[in-house]
CSV table of N, CA and C in Angstrom, one decimal:
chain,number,residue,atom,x,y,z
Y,296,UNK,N,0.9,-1.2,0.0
Y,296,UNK,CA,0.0,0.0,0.0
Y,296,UNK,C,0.9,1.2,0.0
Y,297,UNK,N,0.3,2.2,-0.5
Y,297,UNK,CA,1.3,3.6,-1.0
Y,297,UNK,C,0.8,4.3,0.3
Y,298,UNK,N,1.9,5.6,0.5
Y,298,UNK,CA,2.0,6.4,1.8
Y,298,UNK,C,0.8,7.0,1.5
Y,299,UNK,N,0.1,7.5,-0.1
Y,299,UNK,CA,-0.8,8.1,-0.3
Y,299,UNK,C,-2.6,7.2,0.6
Y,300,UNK,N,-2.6,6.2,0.1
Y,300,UNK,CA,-3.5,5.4,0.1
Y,300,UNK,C,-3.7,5.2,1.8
Y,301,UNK,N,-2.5,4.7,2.6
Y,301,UNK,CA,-2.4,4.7,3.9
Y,301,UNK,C,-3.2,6.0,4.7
Y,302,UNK,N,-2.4,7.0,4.1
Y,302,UNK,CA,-2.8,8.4,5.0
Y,302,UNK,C,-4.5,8.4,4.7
Y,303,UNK,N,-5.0,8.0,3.5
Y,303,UNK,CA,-6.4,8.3,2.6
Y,303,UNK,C,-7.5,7.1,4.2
Y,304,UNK,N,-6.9,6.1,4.2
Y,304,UNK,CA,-7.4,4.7,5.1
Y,304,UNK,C,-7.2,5.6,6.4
Y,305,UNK,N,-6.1,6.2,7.0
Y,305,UNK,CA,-6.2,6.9,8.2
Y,305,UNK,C,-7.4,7.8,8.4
Y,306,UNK,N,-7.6,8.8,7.3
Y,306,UNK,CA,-8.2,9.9,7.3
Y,306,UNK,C,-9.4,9.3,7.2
Y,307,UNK,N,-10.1,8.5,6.9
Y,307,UNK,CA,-11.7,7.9,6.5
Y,307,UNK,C,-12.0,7.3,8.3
Y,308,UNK,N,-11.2,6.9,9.0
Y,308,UNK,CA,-11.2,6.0,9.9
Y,308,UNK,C,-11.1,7.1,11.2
Y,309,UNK,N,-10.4,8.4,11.0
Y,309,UNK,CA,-10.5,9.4,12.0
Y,309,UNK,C,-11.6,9.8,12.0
Y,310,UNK,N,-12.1,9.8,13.5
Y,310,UNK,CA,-13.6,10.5,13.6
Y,310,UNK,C,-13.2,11.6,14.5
Y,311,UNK,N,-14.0,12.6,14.2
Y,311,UNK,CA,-14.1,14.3,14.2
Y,311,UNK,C,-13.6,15.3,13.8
Y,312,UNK,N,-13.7,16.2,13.7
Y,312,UNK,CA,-13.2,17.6,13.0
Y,312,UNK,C,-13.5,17.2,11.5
Y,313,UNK,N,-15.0,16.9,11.3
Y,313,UNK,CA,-15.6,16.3,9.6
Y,313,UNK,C,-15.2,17.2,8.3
Y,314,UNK,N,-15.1,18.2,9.0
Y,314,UNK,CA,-14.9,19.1,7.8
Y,314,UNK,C,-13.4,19.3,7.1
Y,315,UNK,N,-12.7,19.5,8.3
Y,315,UNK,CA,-11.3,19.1,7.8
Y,315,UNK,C,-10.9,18.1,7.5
Y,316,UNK,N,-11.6,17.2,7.8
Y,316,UNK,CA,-11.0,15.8,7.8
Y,316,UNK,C,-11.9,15.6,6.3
Y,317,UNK,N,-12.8,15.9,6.0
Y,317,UNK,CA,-13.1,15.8,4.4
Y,317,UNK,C,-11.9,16.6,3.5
Y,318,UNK,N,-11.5,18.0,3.9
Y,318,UNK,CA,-10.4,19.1,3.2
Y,318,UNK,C,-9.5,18.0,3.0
Y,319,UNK,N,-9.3,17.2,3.8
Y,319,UNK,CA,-7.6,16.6,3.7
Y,319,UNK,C,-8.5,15.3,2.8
Y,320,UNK,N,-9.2,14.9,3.0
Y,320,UNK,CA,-10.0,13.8,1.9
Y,320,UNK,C,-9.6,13.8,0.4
Y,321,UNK,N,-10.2,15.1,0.2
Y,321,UNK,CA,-10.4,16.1,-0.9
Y,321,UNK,C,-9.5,16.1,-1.6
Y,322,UNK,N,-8.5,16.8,-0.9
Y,322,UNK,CA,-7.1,17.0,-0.9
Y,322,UNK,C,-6.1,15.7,-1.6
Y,323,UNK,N,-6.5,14.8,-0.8
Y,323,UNK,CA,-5.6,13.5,-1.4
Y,323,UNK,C,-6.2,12.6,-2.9
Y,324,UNK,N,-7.5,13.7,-2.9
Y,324,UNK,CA,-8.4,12.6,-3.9
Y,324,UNK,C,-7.8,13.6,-5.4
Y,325,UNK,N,-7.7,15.0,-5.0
Y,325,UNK,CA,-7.2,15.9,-6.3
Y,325,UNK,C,-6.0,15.7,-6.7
Y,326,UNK,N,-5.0,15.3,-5.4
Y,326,UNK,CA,-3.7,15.6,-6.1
Y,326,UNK,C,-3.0,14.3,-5.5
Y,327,UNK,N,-2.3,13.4,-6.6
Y,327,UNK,CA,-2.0,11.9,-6.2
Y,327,UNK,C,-0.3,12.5,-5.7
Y,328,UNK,N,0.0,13.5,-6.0
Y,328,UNK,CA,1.4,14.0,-5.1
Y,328,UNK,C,0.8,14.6,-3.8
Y,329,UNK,N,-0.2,15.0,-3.6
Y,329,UNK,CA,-0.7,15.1,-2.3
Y,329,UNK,C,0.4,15.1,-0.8
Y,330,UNK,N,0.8,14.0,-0.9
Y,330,UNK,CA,1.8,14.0,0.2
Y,330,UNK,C,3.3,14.3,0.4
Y,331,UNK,N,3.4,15.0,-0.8
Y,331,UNK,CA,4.7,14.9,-1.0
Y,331,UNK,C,4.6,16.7,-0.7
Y,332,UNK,N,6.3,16.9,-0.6
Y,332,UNK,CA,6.8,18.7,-0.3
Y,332,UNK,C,6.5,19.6,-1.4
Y,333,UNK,N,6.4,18.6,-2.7
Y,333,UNK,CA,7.0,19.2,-4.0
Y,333,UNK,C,5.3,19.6,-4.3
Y,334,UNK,N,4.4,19.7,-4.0
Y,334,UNK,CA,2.6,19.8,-4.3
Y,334,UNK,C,2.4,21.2,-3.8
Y,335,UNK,N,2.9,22.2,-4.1
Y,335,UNK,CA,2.2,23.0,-4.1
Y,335,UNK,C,1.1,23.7,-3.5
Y,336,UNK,N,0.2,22.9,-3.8
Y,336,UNK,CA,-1.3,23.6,-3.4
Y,336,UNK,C,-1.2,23.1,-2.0
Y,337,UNK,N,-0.5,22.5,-1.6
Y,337,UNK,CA,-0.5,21.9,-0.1
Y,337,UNK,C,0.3,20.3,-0.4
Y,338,UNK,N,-0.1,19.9,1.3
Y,338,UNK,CA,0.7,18.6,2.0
Y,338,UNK,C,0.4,18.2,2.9
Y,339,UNK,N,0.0,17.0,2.6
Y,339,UNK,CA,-0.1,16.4,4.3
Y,339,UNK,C,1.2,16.4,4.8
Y,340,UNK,N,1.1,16.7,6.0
Y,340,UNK,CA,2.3,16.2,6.6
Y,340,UNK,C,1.9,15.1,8.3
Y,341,UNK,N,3.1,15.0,9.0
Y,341,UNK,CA,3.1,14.0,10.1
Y,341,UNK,C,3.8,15.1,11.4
Y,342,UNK,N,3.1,14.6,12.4
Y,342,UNK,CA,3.5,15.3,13.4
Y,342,UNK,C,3.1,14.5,15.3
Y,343,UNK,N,4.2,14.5,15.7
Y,343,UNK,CA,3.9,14.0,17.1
Y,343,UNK,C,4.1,14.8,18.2
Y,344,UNK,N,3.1,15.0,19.5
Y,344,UNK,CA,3.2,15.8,20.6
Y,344,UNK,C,4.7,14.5,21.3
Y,345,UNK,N,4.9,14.9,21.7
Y,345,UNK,CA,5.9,14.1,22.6
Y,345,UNK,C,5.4,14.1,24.5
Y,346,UNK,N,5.1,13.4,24.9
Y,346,UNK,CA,4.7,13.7,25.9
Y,346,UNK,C,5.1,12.4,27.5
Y,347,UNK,N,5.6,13.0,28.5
Y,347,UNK,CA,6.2,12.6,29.4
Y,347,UNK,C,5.2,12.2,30.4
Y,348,UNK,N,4.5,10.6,30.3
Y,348,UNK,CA,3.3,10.5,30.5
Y,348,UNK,C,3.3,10.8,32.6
Y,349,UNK,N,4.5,10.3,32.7
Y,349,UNK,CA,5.0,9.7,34.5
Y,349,UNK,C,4.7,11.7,34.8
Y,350,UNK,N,5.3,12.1,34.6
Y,350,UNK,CA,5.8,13.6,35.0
Y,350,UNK,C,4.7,14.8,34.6
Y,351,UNK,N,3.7,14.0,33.8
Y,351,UNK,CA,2.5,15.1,33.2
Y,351,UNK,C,3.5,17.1,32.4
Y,352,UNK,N,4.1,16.3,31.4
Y,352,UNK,CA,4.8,17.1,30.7
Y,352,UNK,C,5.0,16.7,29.0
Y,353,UNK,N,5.3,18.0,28.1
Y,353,UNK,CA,5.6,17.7,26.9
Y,353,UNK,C,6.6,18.1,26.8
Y,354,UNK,N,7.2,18.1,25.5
Y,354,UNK,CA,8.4,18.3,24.8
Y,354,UNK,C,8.2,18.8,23.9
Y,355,UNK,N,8.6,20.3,23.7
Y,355,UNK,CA,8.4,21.1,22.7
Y,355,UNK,C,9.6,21.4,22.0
Y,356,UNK,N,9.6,21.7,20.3
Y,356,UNK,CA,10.8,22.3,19.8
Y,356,UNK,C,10.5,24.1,18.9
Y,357,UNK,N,11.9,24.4,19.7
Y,357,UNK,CA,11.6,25.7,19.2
Y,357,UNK,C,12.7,25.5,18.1
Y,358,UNK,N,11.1,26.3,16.6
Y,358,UNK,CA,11.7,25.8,15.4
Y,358,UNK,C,12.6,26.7,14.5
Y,359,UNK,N,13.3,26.3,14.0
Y,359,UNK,CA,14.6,27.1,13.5
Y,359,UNK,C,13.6,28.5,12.8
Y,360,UNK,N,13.0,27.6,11.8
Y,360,UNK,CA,12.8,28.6,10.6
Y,360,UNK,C,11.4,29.3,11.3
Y,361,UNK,N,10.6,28.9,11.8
Y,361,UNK,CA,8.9,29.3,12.5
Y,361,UNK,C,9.5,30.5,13.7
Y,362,UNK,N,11.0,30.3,14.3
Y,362,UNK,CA,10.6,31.0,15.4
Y,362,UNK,C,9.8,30.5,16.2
Y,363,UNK,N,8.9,29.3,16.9
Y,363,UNK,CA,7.8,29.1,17.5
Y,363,UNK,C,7.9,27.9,18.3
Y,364,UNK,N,7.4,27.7,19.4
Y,364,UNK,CA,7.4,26.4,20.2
Y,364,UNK,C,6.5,25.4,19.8
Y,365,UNK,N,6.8,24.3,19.1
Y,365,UNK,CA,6.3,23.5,18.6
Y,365,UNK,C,6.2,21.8,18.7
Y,366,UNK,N,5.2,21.3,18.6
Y,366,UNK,CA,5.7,19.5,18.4
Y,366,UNK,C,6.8,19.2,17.1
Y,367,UNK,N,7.1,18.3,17.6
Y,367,UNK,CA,8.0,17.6,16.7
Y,367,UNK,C,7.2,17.0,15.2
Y,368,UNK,N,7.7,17.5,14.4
Y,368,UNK,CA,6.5,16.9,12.9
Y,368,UNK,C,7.3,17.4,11.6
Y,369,UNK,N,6.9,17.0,10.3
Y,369,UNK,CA,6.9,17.7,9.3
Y,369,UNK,C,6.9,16.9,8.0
Y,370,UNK,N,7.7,17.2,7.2
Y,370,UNK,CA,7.7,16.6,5.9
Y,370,UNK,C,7.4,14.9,5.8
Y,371,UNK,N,6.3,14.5,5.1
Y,371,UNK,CA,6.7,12.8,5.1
Y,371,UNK,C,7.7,12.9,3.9
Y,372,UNK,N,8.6,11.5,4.1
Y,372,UNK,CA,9.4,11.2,2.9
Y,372,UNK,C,9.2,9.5,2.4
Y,373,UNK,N,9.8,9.7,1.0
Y,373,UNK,CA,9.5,8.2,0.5
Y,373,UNK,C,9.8,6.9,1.2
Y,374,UNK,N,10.5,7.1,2.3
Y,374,UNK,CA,11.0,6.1,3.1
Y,374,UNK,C,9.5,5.3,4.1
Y,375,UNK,N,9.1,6.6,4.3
Y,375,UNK,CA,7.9,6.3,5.3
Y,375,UNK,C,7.1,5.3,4.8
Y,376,UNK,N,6.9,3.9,5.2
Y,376,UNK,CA,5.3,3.2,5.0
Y,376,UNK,C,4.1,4.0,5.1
Y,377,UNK,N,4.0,4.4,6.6
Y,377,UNK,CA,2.5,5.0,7.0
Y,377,UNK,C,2.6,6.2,7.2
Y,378,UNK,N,1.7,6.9,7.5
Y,378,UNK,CA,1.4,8.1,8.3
Y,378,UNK,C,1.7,8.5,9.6
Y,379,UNK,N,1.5,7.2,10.5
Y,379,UNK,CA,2.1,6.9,12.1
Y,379,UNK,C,3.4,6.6,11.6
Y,380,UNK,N,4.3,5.8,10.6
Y,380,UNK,CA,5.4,6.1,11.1
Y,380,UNK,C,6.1,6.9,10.5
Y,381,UNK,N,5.7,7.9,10.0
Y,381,UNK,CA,6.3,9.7,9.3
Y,381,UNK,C,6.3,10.4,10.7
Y,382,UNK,N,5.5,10.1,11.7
Y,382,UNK,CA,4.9,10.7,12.6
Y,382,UNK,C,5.9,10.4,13.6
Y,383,UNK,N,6.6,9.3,13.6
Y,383,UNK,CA,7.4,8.4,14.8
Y,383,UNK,C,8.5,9.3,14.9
Y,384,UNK,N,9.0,9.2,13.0
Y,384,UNK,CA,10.1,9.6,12.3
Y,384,UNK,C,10.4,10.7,12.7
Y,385,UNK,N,9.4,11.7,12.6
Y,385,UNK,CA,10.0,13.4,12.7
Y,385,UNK,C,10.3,13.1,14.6
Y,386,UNK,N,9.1,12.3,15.0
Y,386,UNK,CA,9.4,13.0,16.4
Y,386,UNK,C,10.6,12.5,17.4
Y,387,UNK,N,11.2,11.5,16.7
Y,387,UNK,CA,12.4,10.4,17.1
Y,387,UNK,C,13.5,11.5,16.8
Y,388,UNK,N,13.8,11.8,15.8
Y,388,UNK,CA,15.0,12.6,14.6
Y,388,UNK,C,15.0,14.0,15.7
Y,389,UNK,N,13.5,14.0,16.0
Y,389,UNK,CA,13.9,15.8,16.0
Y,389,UNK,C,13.9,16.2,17.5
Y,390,UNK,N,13.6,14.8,18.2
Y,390,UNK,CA,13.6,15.2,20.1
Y,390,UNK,C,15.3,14.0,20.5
Y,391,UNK,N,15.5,13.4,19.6
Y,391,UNK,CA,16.6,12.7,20.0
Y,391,UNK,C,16.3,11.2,20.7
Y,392,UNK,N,14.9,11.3,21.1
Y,392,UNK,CA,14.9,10.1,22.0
Y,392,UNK,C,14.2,9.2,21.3
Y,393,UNK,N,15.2,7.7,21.9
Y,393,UNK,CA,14.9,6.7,21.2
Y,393,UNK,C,13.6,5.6,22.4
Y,394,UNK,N,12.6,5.1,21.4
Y,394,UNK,CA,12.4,4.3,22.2
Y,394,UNK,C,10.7,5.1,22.2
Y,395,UNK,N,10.6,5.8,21.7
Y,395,UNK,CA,9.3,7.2,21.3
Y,395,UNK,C,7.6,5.8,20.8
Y,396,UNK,N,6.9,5.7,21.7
Y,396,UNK,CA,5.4,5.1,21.2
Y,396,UNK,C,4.6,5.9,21.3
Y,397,UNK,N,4.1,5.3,19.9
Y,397,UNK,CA,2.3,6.6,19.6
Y,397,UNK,C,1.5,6.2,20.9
Y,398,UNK,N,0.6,7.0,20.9
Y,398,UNK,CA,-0.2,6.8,21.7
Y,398,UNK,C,-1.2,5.9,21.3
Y,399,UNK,N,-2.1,4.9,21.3
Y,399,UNK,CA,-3.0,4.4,20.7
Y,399,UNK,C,-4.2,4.8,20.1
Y,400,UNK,N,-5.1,4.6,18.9
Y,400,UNK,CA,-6.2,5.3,18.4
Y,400,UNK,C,-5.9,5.8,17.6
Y,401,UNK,N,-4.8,6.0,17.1
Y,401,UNK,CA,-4.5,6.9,15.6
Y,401,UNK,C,-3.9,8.3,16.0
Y,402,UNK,N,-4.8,8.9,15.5
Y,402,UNK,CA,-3.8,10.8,15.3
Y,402,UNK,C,-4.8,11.1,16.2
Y,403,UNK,N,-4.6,12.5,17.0
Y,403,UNK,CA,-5.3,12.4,18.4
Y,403,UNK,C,-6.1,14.2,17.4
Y,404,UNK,N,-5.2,15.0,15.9
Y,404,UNK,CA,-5.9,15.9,15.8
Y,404,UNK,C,-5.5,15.9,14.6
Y,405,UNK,N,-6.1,16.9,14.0
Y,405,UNK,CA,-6.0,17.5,12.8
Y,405,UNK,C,-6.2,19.4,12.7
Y,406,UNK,N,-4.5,19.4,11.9
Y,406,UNK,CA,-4.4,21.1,11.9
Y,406,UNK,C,-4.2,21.3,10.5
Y,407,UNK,N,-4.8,22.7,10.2
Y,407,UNK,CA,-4.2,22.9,8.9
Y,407,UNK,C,-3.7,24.2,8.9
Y,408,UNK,N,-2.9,24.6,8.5
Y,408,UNK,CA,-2.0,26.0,8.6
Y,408,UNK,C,-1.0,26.6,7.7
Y,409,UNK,N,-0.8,27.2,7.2
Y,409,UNK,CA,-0.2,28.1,6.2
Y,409,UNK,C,1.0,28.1,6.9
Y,410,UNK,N,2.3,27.7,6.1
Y,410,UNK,CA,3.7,27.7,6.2
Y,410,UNK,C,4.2,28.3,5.0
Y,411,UNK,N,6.2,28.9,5.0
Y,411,UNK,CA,6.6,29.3,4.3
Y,411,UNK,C,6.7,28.8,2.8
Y,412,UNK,N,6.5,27.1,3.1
Y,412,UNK,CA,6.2,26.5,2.0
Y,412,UNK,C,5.2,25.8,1.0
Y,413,UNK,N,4.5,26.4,1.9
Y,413,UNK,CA,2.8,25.8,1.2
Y,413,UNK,C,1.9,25.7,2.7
Y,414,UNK,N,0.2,25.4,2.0
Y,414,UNK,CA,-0.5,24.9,3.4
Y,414,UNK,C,-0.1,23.5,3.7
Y,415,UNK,N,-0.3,23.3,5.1
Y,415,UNK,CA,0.3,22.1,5.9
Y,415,UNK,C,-0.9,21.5,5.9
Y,416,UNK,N,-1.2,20.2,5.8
Y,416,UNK,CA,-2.3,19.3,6.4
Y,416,UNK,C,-2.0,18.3,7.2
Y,417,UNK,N,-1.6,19.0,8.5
Y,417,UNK,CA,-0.8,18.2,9.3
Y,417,UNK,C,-2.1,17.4,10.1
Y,418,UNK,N,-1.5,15.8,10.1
Y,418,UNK,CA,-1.9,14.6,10.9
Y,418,UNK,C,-1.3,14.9,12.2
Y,419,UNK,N,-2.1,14.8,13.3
Y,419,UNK,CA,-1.2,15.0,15.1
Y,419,UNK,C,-1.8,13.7,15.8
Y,420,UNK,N,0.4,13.2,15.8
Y,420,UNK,CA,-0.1,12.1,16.7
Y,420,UNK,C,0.3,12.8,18.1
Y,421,UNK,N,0.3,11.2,19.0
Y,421,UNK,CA,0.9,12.0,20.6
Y,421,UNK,C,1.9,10.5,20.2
Y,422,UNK,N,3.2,10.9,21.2
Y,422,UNK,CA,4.0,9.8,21.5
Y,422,UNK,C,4.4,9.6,22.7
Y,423,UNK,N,4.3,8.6,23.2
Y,423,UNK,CA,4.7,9.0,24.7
Y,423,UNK,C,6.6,8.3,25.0
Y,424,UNK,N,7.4,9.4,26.0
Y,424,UNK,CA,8.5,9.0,25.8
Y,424,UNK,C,8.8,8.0,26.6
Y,425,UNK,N,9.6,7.0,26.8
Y,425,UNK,CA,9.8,6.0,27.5
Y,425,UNK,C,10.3,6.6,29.0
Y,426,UNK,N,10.5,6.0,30.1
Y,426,UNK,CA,10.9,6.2,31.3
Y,426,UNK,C,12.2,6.8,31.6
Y,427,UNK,N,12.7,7.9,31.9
Y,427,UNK,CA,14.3,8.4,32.0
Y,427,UNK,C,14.5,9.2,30.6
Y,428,UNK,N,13.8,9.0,29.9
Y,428,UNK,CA,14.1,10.0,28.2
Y,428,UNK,C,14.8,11.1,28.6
Y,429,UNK,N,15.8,11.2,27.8
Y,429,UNK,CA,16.7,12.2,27.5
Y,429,UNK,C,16.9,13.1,26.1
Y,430,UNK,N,16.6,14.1,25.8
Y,430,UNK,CA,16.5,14.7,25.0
Y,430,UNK,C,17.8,15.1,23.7
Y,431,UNK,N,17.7,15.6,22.6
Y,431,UNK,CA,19.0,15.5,22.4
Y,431,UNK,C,18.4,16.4,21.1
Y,432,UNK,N,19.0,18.0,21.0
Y,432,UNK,CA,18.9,18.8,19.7
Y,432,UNK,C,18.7,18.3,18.7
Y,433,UNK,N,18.1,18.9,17.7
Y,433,UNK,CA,18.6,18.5,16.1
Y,433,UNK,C,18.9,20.1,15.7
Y,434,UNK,N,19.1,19.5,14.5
Y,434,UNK,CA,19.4,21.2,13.7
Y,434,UNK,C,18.6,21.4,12.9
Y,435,UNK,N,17.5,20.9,13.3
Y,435,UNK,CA,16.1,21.8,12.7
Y,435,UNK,C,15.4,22.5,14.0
Y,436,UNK,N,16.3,22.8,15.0
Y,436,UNK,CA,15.2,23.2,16.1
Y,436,UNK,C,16.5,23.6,17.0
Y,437,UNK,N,16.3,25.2,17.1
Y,437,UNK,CA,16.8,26.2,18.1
Y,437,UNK,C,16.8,26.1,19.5
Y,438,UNK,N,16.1,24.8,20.2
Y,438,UNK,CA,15.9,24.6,21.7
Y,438,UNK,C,14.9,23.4,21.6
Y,439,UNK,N,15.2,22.5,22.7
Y,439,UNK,CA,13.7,21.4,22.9
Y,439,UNK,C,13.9,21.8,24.8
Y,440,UNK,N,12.8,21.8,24.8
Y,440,UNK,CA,12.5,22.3,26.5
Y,440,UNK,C,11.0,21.1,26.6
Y,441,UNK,N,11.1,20.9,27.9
Y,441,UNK,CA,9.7,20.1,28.6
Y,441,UNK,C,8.9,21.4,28.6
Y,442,UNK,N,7.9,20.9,29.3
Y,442,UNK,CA,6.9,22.5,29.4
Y,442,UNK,C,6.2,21.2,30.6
Y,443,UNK,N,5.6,21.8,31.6
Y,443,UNK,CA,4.1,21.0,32.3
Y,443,UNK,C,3.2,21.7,31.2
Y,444,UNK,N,2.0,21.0,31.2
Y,444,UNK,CA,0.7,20.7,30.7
Y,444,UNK,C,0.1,22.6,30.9
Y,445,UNK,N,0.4,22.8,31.9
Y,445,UNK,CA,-0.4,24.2,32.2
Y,445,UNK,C,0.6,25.0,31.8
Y,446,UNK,N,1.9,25.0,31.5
Y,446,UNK,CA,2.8,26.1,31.0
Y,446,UNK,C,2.7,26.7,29.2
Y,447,UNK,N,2.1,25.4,28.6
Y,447,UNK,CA,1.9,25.4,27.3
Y,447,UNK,C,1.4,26.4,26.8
Y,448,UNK,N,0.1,27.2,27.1
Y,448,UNK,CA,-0.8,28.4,27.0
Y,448,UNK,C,0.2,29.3,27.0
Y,449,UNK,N,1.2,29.4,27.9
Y,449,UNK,CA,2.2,30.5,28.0
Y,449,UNK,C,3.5,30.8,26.7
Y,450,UNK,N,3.6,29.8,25.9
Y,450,UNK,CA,5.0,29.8,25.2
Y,450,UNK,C,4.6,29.2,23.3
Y,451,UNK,N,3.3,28.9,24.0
Y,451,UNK,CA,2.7,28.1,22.3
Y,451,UNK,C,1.3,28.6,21.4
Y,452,UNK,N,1.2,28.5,20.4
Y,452,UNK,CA,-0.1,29.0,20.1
Y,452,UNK,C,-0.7,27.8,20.4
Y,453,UNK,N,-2.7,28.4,19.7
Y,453,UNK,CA,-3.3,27.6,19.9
Y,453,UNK,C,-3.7,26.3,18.9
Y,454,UNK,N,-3.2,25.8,18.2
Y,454,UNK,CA,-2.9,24.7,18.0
Y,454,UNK,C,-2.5,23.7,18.3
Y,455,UNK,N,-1.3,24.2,19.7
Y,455,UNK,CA,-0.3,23.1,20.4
Y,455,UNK,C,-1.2,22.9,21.3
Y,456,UNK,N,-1.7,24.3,21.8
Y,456,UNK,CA,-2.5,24.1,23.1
Y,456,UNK,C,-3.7,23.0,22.7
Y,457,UNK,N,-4.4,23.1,22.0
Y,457,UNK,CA,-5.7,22.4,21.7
Y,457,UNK,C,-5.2,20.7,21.0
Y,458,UNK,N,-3.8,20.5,20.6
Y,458,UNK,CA,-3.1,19.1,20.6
Y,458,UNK,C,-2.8,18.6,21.8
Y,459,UNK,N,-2.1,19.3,23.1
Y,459,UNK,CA,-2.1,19.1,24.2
Y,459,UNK,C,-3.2,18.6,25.0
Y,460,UNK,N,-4.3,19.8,24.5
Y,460,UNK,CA,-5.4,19.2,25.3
Y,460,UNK,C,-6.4,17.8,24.9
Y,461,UNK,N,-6.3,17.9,23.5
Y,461,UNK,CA,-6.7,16.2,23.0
Y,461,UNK,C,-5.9,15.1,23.5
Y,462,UNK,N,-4.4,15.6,23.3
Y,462,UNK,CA,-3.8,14.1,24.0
Y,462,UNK,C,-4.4,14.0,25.4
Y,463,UNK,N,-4.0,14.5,26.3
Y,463,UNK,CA,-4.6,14.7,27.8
Y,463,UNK,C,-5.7,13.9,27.7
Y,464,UNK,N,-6.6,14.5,27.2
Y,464,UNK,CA,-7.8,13.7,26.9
Y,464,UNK,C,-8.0,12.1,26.5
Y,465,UNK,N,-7.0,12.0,25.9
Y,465,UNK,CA,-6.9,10.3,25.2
Y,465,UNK,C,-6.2,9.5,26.2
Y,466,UNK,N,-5.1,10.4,27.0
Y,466,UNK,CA,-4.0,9.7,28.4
Y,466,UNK,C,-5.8,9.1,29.2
């Protein structure tokens, strides 16, 4: 099965936010590059909250090019099978820790948002880190900091906040 077709079986199978979740439908049914960087009119992309289930804390990265405190996510590549593991991918690579599981039930949200390189049709999983996780830079991200659950409102828009509070919700 193709990364396209995967994400199409994810997105039919996510229940709420109908309307978006038709846009990204839509989206994949107009343009068979759909998922890819090089599409123009948009992209799905993959994205995971990282979240410190023992400690009731996330892991946020502040992103090189956005300026902004963010989940770990972005581009799928041809390597990826699915949608969950584009999602694994960015958030492994870009928080350093190994050992990173989704949370169960699929993608906990769906954002769509205008970036320097097109609109995003970002899939949001949660992953939760393993016990003792240790963080480790990448060089797509100016800082990775924990936040508690209540600090998030203070340092993130609301997108992160309203991913936060879905995961919470699925913990």
């Amino acid at each position: 099965m193709s990364l396209h077709d995967d994400a199409a079986l994810v997105l039919k199978g996510y229940e709420g936010q109908e309307e978006l979740r038709q846009t990204y439908l839509d989206h994949l049914a107009a343009h068979p590059d759909g998922m890819w960087k090089a599409c123009t009119d948009g992209h799905i992309t993959a994205s995971a909250l990282v979240v410190d289930v023992e400690r009731g804390r996330v892991l946020l990265t502040l992103h090189k090019k956005l300026r902004m405190w963010l989940q770990m996510g972005g581009h799928c590549e041809p390597g990826d099978a699915t949608l969950a593991a584009a999602a694994l991918r960015e958030a492994t690579e870009e928080s350093g820790i190994a050992g990173l599981a989704l949370l169960p039930g699929g993608p906990v949200r769906l954002d769509r948002h205008l970036t320097p390189c097109a609109w995003h049709l970002d899939v949001q999983y949660a992953a939760a880190a393993p016990p003792g996780a240790v963080e480790a830079i990448s060089d797509e991200s100016l800082d990775l900091r924990w936040f508690a659950y209540d600090e998030v409102p203070g340092v993130a828009d609301e997108s992160v906040v309203r991913l936060v509070e879905a995961t919470r919700a699925r913990l």
